C-alpha cells in the first residue's frame, strides 16, 4: 500500500510539471495601465481564443493517450519537458490509427479513414494541418523536431494493410508489422529527443518488435471474445491448436505452448535491445521506458504458466508507476 501511495505522489508531481507550462502568465500591473483601443481588444480576444484552442488540443491528446495507452501515458510523463508534448501527440496519432480497425464495420470505411490520415500527413508537411486536435499537435511536433515523414507513412501504410483482418501467417510477419508500426513510433520518439545514433536505432527496432508481439498477446482474450484470432498460424499449427481453441478460451497445455513460444520471442527482442544499453546515448533511455511494461507483462504471464486468459493479466499493475520512476531515475531501460 505504501508503494502505491508513493507512486501516486510521484506521478502527481510529474503531472504537475506537465501542466506547469500551460498555466496562464499574469501580466505586470504596469502593463495594464495603457491606452485602450478596439484593435487591442480584438487582438487580445484573438490571442486568448488561440491559446484556449491550443490548450484544448493538448488536453485532447493527453486524455486520449491516458485512456487508450496508459503505459504510453506514464512513459510520456517521464520525458524531458521539451519532448513531452510531442510524445503525447505521437502516441495520440498511433491511438487514432489503432482504433480504426475496431471501430468500423466495413473495411471500406476503414480505408476512408486511413486516406484521411494520409492526406493529413501531406497537409502537415505542407504547413496546412486540418482543424483536428491530433493533427494540429502533430504539426507542432513535426516543426519543432523536424520529424521524418517516412516513419509516419510506414505506420499508416502498415495499419492500412492490417485492415485485412486476418491472422499472421508466421512470427516473422508479426515482427514485420511490429517493426513498421511500433519501431517507427520509437524512432520518432528518439528524434523528438534529438537522438541520432545507430545503436539507439538498433535497440528501438527490437523494442518495437517486442511491443508488437506483447500487444498481440495482450489483445488475445478480447479478440477471441469477438471470434477473431491474430496469433501466428505457424506456431498454432506446430502445437496443433486451432483458432476455435482460442475462441473457446481454452487453457490446455498445447494452447499455453503457443503462448510460450510467442512470449519467448518477445523476450528475445527485449534482451537484444538491452544488449545495446552501454552503447546507447544516455539521453535515449527515456524513449525506451516502455520496456518496463513489457517486462512486467512477460513476467506475469510466465508466472501464470502462460495462461493468456487469466483475469489478472487484464488488470493494471499498481506498482508500474513506481517501477517506471525508479528505472527512469537510474536512466536505464
Short mmCIF file of N, CA and C in Angstrom, two decimals, residues 300 304 309-317:
data_model
loop_
_atom_site.label_atom_id
_atom_site.label_comp_id
_atom_site.label_asym_id
_atom_site.label_seq_id
_atom_site.Cartn_x
_atom_site.Cartn_y
_atom_site.Cartn_z
N UNK A 300 4.57 -11.66 -15.68
CA UNK A 300 3.30 -12.13 -15.13
C UNK A 300 2.77 -13.34 -15.88
N UNK A 304 2.13 -17.27 -14.53
CA UNK A 304 0.81 -17.90 -14.69
C UNK A 304 0.86 -19.09 -15.63
N UNK A 309 -5.39 -16.28 -20.82
CA UNK A 309 -6.76 -15.91 -20.48
C UNK A 309 -6.95 -15.64 -18.99
N UNK A 310 -5.89 -15.70 -18.21
CA UNK A 310 -6.04 -15.46 -16.77
C UNK A 310 -6.50 -14.02 -16.53
N UNK A 311 -7.55 -13.84 -15.70
CA UNK A 311 -8.11 -12.49 -15.47
C UNK A 311 -7.10 -11.46 -14.95
N UNK A 312 -6.11 -11.90 -14.18
CA UNK A 312 -5.17 -10.96 -13.58
C UNK A 312 -4.33 -10.23 -14.64
N UNK A 313 -4.21 -10.83 -15.83
CA UNK A 313 -3.42 -10.20 -16.89
C UNK A 313 -4.12 -8.98 -17.48
N UNK A 314 -5.42 -8.85 -17.21
CA UNK A 314 -6.18 -7.71 -17.72
C UNK A 314 -6.21 -6.55 -16.73
N UNK A 315 -5.54 -6.73 -15.58
CA UNK A 315 -5.52 -5.68 -14.56
C UNK A 315 -4.19 -4.91 -14.60
N UNK A 316 -4.27 -3.63 -14.31
CA UNK A 316 -3.06 -2.81 -14.26
C UNK A 316 -2.25 -3.13 -13.01
N UNK A 317 -0.95 -3.10 -13.17
CA UNK A 317 -0.06 -3.29 -12.03
C UNK A 317 0.07 -1.96 -11.29
#
